[in-house]
mmCIF file of C-alpha atoms and ligand atoms in Angstrom:
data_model
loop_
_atom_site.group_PDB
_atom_site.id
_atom_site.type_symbol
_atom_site.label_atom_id
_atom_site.label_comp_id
_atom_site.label_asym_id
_atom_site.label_seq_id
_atom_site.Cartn_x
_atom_site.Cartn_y
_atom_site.Cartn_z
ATOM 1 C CA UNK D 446 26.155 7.087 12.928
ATOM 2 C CA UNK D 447 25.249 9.081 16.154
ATOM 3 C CA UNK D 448 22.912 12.368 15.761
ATOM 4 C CA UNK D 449 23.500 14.666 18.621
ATOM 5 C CA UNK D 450 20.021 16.752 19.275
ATOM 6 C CA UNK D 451 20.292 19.874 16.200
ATOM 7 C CA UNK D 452 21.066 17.166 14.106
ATOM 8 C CA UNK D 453 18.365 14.577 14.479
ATOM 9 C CA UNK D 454 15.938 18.045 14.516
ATOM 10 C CA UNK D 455 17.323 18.995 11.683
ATOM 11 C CA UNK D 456 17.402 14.828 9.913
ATOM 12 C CA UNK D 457 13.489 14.969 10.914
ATOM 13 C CA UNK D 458 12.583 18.515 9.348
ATOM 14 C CA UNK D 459 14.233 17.146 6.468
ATOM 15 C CA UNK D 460 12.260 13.715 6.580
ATOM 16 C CA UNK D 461 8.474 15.172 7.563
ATOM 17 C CA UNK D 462 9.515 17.644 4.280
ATOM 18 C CA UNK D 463 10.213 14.460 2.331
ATOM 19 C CA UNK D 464 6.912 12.821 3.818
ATOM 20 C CA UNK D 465 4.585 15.649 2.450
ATOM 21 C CA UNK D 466 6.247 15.838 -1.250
ATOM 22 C CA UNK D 467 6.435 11.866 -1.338
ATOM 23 C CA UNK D 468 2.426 11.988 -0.238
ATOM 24 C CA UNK D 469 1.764 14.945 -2.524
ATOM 25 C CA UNK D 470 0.280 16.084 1.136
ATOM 26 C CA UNK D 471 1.614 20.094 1.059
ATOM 27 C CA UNK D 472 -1.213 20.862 3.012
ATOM 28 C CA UNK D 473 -0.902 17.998 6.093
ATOM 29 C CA UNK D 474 1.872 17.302 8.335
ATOM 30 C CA UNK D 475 4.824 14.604 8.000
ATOM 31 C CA UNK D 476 4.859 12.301 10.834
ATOM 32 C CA UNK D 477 6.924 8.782 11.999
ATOM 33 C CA UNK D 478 6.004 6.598 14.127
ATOM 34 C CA UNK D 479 8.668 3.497 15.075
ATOM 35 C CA UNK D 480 7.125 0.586 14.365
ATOM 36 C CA UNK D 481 5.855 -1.736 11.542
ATOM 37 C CA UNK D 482 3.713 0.247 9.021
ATOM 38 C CA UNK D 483 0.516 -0.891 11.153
ATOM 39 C CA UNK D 484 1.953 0.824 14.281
ATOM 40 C CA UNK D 485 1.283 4.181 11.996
ATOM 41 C CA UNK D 486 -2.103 3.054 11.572
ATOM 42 C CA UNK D 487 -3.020 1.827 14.789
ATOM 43 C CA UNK D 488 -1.526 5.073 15.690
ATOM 44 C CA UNK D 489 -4.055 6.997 13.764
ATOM 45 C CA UNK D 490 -6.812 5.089 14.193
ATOM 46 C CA UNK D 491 -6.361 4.567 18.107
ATOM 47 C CA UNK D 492 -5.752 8.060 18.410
ATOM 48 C CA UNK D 493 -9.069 9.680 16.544
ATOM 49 C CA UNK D 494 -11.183 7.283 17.664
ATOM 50 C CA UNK D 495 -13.022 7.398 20.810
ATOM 51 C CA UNK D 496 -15.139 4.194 22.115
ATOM 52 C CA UNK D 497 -18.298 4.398 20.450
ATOM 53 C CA UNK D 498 -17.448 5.857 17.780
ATOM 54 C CA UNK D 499 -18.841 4.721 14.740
ATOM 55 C CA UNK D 500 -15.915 4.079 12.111
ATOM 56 C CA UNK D 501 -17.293 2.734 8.591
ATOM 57 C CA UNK D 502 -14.381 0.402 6.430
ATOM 58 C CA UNK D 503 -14.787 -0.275 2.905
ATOM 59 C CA UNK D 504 -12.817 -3.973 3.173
ATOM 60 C CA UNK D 505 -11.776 -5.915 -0.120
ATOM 61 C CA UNK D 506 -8.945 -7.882 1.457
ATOM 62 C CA UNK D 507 -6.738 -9.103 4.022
ATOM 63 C CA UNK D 508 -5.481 -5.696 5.359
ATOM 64 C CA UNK D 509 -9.257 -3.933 5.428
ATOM 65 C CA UNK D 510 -9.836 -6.917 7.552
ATOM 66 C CA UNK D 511 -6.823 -5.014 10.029
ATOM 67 C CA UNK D 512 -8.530 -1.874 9.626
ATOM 68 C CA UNK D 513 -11.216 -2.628 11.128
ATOM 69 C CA UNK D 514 -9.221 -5.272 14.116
ATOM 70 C CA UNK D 515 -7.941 -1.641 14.647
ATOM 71 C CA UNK D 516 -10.405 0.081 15.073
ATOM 72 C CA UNK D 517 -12.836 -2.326 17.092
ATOM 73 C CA UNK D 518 -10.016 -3.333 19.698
ATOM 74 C CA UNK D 519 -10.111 0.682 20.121
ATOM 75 C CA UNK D 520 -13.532 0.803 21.328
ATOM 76 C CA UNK D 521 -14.889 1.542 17.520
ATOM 77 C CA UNK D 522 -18.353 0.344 16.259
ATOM 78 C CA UNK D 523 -17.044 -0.785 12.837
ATOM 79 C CA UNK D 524 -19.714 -0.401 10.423
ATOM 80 C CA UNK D 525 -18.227 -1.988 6.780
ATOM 81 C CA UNK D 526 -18.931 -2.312 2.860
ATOM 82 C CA UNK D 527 -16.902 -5.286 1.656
ATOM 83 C CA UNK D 528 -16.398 -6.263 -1.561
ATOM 84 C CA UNK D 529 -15.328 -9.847 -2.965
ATOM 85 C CA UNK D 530 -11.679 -10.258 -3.008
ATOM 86 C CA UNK D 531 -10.716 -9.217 -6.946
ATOM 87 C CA UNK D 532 -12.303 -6.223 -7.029
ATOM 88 C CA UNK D 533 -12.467 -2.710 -5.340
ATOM 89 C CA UNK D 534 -15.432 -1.538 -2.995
ATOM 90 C CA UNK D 535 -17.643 0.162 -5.242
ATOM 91 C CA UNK D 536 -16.447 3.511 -4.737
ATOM 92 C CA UNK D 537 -20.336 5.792 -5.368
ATOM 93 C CA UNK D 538 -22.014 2.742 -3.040
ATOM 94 C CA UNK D 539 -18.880 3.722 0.408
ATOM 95 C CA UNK D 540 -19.722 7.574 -0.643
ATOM 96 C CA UNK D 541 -23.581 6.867 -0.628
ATOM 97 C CA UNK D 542 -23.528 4.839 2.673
ATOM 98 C CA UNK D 543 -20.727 8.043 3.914
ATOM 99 C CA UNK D 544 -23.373 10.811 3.315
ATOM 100 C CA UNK D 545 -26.303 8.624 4.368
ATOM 101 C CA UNK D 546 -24.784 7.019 7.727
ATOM 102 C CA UNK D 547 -22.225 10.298 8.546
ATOM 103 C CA UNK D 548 -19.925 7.872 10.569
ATOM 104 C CA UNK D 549 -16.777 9.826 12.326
ATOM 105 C CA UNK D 550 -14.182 8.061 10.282
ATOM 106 C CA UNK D 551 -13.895 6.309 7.032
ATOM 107 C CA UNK D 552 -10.703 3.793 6.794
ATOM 108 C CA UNK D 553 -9.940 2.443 3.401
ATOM 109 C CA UNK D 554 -6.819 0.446 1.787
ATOM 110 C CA UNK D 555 -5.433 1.900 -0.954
ATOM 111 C CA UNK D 556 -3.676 -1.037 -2.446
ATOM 112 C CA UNK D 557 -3.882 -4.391 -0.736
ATOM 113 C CA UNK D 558 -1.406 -6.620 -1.172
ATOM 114 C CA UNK D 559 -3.546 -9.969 -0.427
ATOM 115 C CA UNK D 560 -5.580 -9.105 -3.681
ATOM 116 C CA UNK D 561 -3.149 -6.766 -6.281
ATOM 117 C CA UNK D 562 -6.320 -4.504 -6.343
ATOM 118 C CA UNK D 563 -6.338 -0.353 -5.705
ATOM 119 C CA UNK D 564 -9.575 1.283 -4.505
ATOM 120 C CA UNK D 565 -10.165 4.496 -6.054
ATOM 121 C CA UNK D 566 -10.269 7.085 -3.359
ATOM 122 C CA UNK D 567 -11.221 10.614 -4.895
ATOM 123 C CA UNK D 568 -14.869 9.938 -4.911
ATOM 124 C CA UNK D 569 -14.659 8.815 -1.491
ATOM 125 C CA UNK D 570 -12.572 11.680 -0.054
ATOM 126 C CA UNK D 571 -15.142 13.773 -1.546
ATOM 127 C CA UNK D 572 -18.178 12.180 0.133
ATOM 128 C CA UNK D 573 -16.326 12.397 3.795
ATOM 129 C CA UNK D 574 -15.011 15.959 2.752
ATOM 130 C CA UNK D 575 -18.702 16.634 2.425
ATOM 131 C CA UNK D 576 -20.624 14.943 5.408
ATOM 132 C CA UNK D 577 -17.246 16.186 8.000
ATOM 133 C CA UNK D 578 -15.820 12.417 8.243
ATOM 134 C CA UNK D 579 -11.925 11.780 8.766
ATOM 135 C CA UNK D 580 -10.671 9.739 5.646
ATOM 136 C CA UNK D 581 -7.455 7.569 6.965
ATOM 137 C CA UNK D 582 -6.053 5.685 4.029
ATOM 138 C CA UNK D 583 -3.421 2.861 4.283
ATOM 139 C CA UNK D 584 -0.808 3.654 2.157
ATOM 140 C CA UNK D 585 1.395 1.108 2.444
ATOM 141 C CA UNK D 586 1.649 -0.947 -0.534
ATOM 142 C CA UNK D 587 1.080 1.972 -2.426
ATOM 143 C CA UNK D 588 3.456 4.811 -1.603
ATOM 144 C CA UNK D 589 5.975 5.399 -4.085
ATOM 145 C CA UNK D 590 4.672 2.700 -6.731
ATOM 146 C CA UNK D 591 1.401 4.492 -7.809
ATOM 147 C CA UNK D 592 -0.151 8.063 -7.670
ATOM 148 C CA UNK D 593 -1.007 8.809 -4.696
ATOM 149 C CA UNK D 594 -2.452 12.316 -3.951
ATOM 150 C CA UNK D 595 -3.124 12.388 -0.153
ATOM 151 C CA UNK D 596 -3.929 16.470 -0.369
ATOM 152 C CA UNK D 597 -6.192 15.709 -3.382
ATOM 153 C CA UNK D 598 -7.990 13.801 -2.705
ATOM 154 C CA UNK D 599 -9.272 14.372 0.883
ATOM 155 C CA UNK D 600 -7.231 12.294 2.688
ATOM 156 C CA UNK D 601 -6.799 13.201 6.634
ATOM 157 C CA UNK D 602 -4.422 10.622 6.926
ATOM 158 C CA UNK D 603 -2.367 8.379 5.037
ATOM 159 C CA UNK D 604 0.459 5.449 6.477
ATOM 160 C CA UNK D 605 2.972 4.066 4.759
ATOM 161 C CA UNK D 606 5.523 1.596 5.140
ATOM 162 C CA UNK D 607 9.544 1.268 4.210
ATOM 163 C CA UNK D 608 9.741 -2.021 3.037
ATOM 164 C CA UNK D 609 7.141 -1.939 -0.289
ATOM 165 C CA UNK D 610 7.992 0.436 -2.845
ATOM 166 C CA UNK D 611 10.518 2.200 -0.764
ATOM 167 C CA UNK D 612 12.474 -0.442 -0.754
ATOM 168 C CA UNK D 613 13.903 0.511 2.462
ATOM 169 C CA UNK D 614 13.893 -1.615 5.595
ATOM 170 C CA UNK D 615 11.126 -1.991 7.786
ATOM 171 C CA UNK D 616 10.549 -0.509 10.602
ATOM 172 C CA UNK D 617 9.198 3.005 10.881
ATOM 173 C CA UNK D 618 5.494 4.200 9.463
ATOM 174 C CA UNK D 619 5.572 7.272 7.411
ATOM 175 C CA UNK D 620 2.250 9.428 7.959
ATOM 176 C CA UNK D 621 0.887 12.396 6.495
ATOM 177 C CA UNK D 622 -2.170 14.254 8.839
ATOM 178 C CA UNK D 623 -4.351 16.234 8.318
ATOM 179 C CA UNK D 624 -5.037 19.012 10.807
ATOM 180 C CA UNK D 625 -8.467 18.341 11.182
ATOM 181 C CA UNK D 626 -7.574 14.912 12.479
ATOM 182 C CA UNK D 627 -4.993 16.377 14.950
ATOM 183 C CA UNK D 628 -7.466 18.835 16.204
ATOM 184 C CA UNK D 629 -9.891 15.914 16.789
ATOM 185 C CA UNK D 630 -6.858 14.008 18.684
ATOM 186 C CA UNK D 631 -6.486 17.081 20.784
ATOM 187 C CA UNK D 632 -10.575 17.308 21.327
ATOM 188 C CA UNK D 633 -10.661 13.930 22.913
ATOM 189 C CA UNK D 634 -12.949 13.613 26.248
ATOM 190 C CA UNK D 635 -10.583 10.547 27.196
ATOM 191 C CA UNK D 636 -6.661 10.465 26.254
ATOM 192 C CA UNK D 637 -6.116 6.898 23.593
ATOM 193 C CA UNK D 638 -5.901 3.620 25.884
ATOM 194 C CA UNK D 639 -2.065 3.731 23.781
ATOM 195 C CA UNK D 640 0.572 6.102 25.399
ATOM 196 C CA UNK D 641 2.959 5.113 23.115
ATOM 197 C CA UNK D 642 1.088 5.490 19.542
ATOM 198 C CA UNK D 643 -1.014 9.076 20.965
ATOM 199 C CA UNK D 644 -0.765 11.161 17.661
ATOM 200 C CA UNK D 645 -0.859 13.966 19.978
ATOM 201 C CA UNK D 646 2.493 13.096 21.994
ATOM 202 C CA UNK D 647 3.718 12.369 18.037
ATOM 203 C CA UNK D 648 2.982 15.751 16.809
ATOM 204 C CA UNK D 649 4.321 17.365 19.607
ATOM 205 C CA UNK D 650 7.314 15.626 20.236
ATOM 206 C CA UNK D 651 8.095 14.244 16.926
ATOM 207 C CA UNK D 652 12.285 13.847 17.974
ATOM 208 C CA UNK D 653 11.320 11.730 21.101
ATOM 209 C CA UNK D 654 8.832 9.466 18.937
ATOM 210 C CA UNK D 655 12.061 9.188 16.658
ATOM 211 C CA UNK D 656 14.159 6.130 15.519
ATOM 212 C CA UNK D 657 17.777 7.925 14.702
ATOM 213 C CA UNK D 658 18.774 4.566 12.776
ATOM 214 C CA UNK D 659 15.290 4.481 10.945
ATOM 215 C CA UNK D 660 15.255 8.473 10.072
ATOM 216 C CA UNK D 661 18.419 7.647 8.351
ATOM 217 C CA UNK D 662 17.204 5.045 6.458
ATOM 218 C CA UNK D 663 13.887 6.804 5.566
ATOM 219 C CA UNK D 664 15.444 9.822 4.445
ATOM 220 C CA UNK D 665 17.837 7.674 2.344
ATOM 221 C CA UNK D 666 14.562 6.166 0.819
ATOM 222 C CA UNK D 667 12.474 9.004 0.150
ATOM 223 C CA UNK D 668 15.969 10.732 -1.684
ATOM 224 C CA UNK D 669 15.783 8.041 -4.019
ATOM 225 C CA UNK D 670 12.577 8.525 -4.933
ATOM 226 C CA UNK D 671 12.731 12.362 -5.057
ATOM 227 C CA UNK D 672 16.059 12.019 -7.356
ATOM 228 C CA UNK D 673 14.230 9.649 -9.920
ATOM 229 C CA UNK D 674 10.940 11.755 -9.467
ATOM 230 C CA UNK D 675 7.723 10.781 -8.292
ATOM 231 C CA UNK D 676 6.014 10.430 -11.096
ATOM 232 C CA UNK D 677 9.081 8.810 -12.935
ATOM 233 C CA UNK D 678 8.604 5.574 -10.503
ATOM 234 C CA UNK D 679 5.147 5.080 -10.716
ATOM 235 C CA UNK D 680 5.190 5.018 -14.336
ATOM 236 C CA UNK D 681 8.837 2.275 -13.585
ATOM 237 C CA UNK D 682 5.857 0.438 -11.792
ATOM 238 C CA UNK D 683 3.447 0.521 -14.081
ATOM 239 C CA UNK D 684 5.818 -0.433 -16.914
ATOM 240 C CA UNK D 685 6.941 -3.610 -14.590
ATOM 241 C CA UNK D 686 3.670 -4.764 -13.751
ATOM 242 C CA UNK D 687 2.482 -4.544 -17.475
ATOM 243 C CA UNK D 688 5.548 -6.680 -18.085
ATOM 244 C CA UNK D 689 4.739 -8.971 -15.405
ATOM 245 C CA UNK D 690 1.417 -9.558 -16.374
ATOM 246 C CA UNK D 691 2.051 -10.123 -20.115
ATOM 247 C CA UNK D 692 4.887 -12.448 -19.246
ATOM 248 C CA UNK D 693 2.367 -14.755 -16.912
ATOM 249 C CA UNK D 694 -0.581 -14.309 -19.373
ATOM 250 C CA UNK D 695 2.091 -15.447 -22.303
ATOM 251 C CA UNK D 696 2.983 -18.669 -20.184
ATOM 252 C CA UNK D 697 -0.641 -19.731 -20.652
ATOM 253 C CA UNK D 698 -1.483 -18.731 -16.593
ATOM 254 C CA UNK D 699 -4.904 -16.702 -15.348
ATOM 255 C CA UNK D 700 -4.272 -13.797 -13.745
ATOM 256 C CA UNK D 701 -6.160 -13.422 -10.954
ATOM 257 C CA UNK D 702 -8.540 -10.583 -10.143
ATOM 258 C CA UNK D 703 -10.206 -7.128 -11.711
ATOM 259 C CA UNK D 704 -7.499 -6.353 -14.421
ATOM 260 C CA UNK D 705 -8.362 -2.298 -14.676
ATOM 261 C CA UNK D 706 -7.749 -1.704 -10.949
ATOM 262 C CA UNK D 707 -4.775 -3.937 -10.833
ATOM 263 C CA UNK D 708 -1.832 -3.092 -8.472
ATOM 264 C CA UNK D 709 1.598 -2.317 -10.581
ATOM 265 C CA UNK D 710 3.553 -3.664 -7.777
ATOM 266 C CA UNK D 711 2.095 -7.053 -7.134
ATOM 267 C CA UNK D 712 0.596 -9.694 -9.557
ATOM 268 C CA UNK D 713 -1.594 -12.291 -8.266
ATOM 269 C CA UNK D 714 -1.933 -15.360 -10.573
ATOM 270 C CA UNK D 715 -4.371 -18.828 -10.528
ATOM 271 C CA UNK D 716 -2.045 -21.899 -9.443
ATOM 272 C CA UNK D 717 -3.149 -24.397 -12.551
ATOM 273 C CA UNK D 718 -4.231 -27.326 -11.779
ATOM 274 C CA UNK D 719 -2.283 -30.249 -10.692
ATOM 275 C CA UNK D 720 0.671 -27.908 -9.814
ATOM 276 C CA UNK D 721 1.550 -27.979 -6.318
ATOM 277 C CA UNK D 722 1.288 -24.085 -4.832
ATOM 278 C CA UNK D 723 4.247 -24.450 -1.914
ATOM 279 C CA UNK D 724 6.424 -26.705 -4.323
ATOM 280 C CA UNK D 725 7.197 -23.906 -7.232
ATOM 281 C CA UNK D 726 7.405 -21.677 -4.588
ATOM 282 C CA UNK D 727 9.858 -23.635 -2.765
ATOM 283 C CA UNK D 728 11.691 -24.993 -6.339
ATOM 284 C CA UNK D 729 11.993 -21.410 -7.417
ATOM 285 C CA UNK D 730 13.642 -20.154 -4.194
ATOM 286 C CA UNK D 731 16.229 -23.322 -3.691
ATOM 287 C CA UNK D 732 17.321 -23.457 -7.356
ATOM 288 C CA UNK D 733 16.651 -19.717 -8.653
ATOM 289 C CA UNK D 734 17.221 -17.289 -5.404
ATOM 290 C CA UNK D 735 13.848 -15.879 -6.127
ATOM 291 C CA UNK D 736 11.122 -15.530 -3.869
ATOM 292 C CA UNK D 737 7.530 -15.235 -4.511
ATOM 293 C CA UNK D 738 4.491 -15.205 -2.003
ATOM 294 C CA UNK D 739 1.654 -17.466 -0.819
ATOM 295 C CA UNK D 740 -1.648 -15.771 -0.599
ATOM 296 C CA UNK D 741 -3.760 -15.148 2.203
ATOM 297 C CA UNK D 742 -7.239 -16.447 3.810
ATOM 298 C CA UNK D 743 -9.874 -17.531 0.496
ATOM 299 C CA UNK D 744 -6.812 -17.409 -1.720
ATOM 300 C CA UNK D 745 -4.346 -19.100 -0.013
ATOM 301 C CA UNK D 746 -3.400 -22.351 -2.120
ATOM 302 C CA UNK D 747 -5.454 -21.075 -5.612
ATOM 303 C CA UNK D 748 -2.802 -18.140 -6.232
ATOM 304 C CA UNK D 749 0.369 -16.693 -5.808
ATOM 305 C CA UNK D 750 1.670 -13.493 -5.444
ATOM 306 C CA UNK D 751 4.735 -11.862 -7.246
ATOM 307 C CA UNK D 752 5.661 -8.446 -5.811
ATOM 308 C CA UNK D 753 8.027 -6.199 -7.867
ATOM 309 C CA UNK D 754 8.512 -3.219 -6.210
ATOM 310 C CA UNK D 755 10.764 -0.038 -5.295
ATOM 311 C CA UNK D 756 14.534 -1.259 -7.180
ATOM 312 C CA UNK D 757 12.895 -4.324 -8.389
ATOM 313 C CA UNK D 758 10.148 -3.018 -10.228
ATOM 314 C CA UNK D 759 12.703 -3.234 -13.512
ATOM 315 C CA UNK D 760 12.777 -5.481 -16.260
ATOM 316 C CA UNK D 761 16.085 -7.072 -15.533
ATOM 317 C CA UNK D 762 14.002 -8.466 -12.196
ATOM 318 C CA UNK D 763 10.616 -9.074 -14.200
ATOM 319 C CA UNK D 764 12.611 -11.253 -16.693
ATOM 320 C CA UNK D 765 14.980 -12.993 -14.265
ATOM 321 C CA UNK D 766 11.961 -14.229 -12.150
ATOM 322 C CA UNK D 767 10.029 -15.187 -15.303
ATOM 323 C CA UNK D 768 12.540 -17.534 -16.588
ATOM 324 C CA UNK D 769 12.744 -19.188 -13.558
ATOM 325 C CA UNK D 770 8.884 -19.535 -13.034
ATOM 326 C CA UNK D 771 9.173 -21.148 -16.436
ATOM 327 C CA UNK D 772 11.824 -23.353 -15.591
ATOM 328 C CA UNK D 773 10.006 -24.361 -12.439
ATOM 329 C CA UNK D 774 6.710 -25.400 -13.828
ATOM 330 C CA UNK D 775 8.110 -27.054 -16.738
ATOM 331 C CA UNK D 776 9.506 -29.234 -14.197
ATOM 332 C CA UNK D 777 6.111 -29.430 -12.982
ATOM 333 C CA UNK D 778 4.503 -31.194 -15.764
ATOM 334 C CA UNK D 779 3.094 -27.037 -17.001
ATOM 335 C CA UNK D 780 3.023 -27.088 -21.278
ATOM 336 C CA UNK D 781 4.569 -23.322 -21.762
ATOM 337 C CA UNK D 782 6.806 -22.376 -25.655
ATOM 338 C CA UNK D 783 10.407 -21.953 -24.043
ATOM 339 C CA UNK D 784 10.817 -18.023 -23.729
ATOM 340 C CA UNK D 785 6.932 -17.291 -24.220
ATOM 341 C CA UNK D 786 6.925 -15.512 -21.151
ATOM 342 C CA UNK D 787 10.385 -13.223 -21.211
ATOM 343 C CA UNK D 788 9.830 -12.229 -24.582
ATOM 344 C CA UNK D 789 5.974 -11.455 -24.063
ATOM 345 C CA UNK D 790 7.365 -9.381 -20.887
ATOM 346 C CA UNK D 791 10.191 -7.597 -22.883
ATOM 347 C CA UNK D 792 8.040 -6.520 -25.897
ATOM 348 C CA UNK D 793 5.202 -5.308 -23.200
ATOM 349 C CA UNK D 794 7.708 -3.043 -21.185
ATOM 350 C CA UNK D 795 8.967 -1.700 -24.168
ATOM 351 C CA UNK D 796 5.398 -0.558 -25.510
ATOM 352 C CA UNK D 797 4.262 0.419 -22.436
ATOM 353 C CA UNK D 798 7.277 2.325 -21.871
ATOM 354 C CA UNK D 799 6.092 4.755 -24.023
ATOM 355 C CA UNK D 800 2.331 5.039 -23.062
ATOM 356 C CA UNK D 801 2.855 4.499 -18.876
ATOM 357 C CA UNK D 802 -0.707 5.835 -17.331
ATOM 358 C CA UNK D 803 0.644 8.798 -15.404
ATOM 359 C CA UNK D 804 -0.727 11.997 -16.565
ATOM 360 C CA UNK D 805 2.609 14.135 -17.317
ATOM 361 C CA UNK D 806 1.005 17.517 -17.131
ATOM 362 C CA UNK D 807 -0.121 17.057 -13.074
ATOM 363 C CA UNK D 808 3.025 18.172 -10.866
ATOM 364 C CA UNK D 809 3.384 15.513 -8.658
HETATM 365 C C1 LIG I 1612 -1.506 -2.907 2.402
HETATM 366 C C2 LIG I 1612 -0.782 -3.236 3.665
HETATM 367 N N1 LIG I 1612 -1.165 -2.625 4.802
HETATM 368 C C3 LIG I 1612 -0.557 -2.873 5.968
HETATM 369 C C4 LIG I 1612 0.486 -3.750 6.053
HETATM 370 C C5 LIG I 1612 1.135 -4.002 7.363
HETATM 371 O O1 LIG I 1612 2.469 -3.664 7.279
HETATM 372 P P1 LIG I 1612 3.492 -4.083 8.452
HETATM 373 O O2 LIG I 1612 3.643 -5.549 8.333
HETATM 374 O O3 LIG I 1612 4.732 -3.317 8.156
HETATM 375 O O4 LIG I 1612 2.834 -3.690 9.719
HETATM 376 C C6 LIG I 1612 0.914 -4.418 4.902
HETATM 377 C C7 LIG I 1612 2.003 -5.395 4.965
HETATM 378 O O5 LIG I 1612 2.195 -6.208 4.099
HETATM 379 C C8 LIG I 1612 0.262 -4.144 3.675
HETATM 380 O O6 LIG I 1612 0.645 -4.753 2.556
#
């Protein structure tokens, strides 16, 4: 489909509208950037950050470990508080070190997908509310599969992707920014070493940064989620992970990782012993169509990782892989009561149907 100028103006008001209620971001402004999701990031970071500026991460997995690649390659002195993989960074200790080091930029993940875990963010919004520091959050895992609340909680800019829970394709980074971080784009002494990801050229000529194909696709996305309601599909994700999770626990496997700040949209679980990691992944996709993931860095061989997310974050999709994991690693040698883990997944979705953790007073 061709957009002639007034028509890809008017697809991208629509879209950067989308953006802000999607982000629950009223207050900031609805960006793209072509691209994978990090090409928002890099965008933002590369774009507020001059060299020598000091940019403090909080890191508790593969893609904090890109947060702060980003920021260093951009001339940033990357101060960081890590935390083990399995758990969050302790959210009082980032605001502490915020108010006590006042770097110029905090960057935190929100969910990482190399660990299942969410940070909490609102205590740390608050701290670099407080002490004047720009909070950029990656958003990519989490958009549209848990509550988000960019406007919130403090957030000066969030990314996120199209291929998580959008379940759109990828290709084009969704951002919501703050004006405070555009004023500090427009402040800089020296323009970004990038031409092509300058937030500034972004802002100001959002229809030239534009992908026609892409805006299609992410307005087409961002519908979806608008026509179920926002707070409708977290609580879909929450439902499916709870039914993941039981299902796994129910086949005698350890999940892996702090269970009360556990991602909805991706399970990680402990490869038991004497099963071989790459052969149920490979037996599940050549005899069952269904893919799940290796991990990354410390984990990579000890877990894997089972994403359910945007149209598969359903029961039909929990159970289906389920009962082939089951099939798989009773092929494997694995001891597991035939149907343990479908019917341990179907009685969980149904209870937690009714109780799914989104507050349904809070207007998303
Ligand atoms: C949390 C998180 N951040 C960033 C990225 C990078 O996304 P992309 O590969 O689209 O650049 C990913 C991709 O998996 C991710 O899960």
């Amino acid at each position: 489909m061709a957009a002639n100028d007034a028509a890809l103006e008017a697809l991208l008001v629509n879209v950067t509208g989308q953006i802000a209620r999607v982000f629950c971001a009223g207050t900031k402004t609805g960006l793209v950037v072509p691209g994978a999701s990090r090409a928002g990031i890099e965008a933002v970071l590369s774009s507020a950050v001059e060299p020598g500026d000091r940019v403090l991460v909080g890191a508790f997995g593969h893609f904090g470990e890109l947060l702060c690649t980003l920021a260093s390659r951009h001339g940033a002195v990357v101060e960081r508080l890590d935390a083990d993989w399995g758990i969050p960074v302790d959210a009082r200790e980032l605001a502490a070190a915020i108010r006590a080091s006042r770097p110029k930029l905090v960057a935190v993940v929100h969910a990482d997908t190399s660990t299942g875990i969410v940070q909490p963010l609102e205590t740390i919004g608050q701290a670099c509310n407080e002490s004047g520091a720009l909070f950029v959050v990656d958003a990519v895992l989490s958009l549209g599969g848990c509550e988000l609340r960019v406007d919130d909680w403090g957030i000066d800019a969030a990314v996120g992707g199209m291929q998580k829970c959008l379940g759109g394709p990828p290709g084009l980074a969704l951002l919501a920014v703050s004006e405070r971080l555009l004023a500090t784009v427009r402040a800089r002494r020296t323009p970004p070493r990038s031409a092509y990801l300058d937030l500034h050229r972004i802002s100001r000529q959002p229809a030239a940064a534009a992908s026609t194909s892409m805006l299609f696709a992410a307005h087409a996305a961002l519908g979806m989620i608008e026509a179920e309601g926002l707070q409708a599909r977290w609580a879909r994700h929450q439902v499916a992970g709870r039914a993941v999770a039981a299902g796994l626990q129910a086949m005698g496997l350890q999940l892996f990782g702090d269970r009360d700040h556990a991602a909805p949209m991706i399970t990680l679980v402990r490869v038991p012993d004497g099963i071989s990691e790459p052969g149920v992944r490979e037996q599940l996709l050549a005899e069952h169509g269904v893919e799940i993931m290796a991990a990354f860095g410390p984990l990579r061989g000890k877990v894997w990782r089972i994403g359910c997310m945007g149209v598969n974050a359903r029961l039909t999709s929990v159970l289906h892989v389920l009962g082939a994991l089951e099939a798989v690693l009773t092929t494997q040698g694995w001891q597991v009561r035939r149907g343990a883990g479908v019917d341990a997944a179907r009685s969980a979705s149904l209870d937690s149907e009714a109780t799914a953790a989104v507050d349904p007073n809070r207007p998303a």
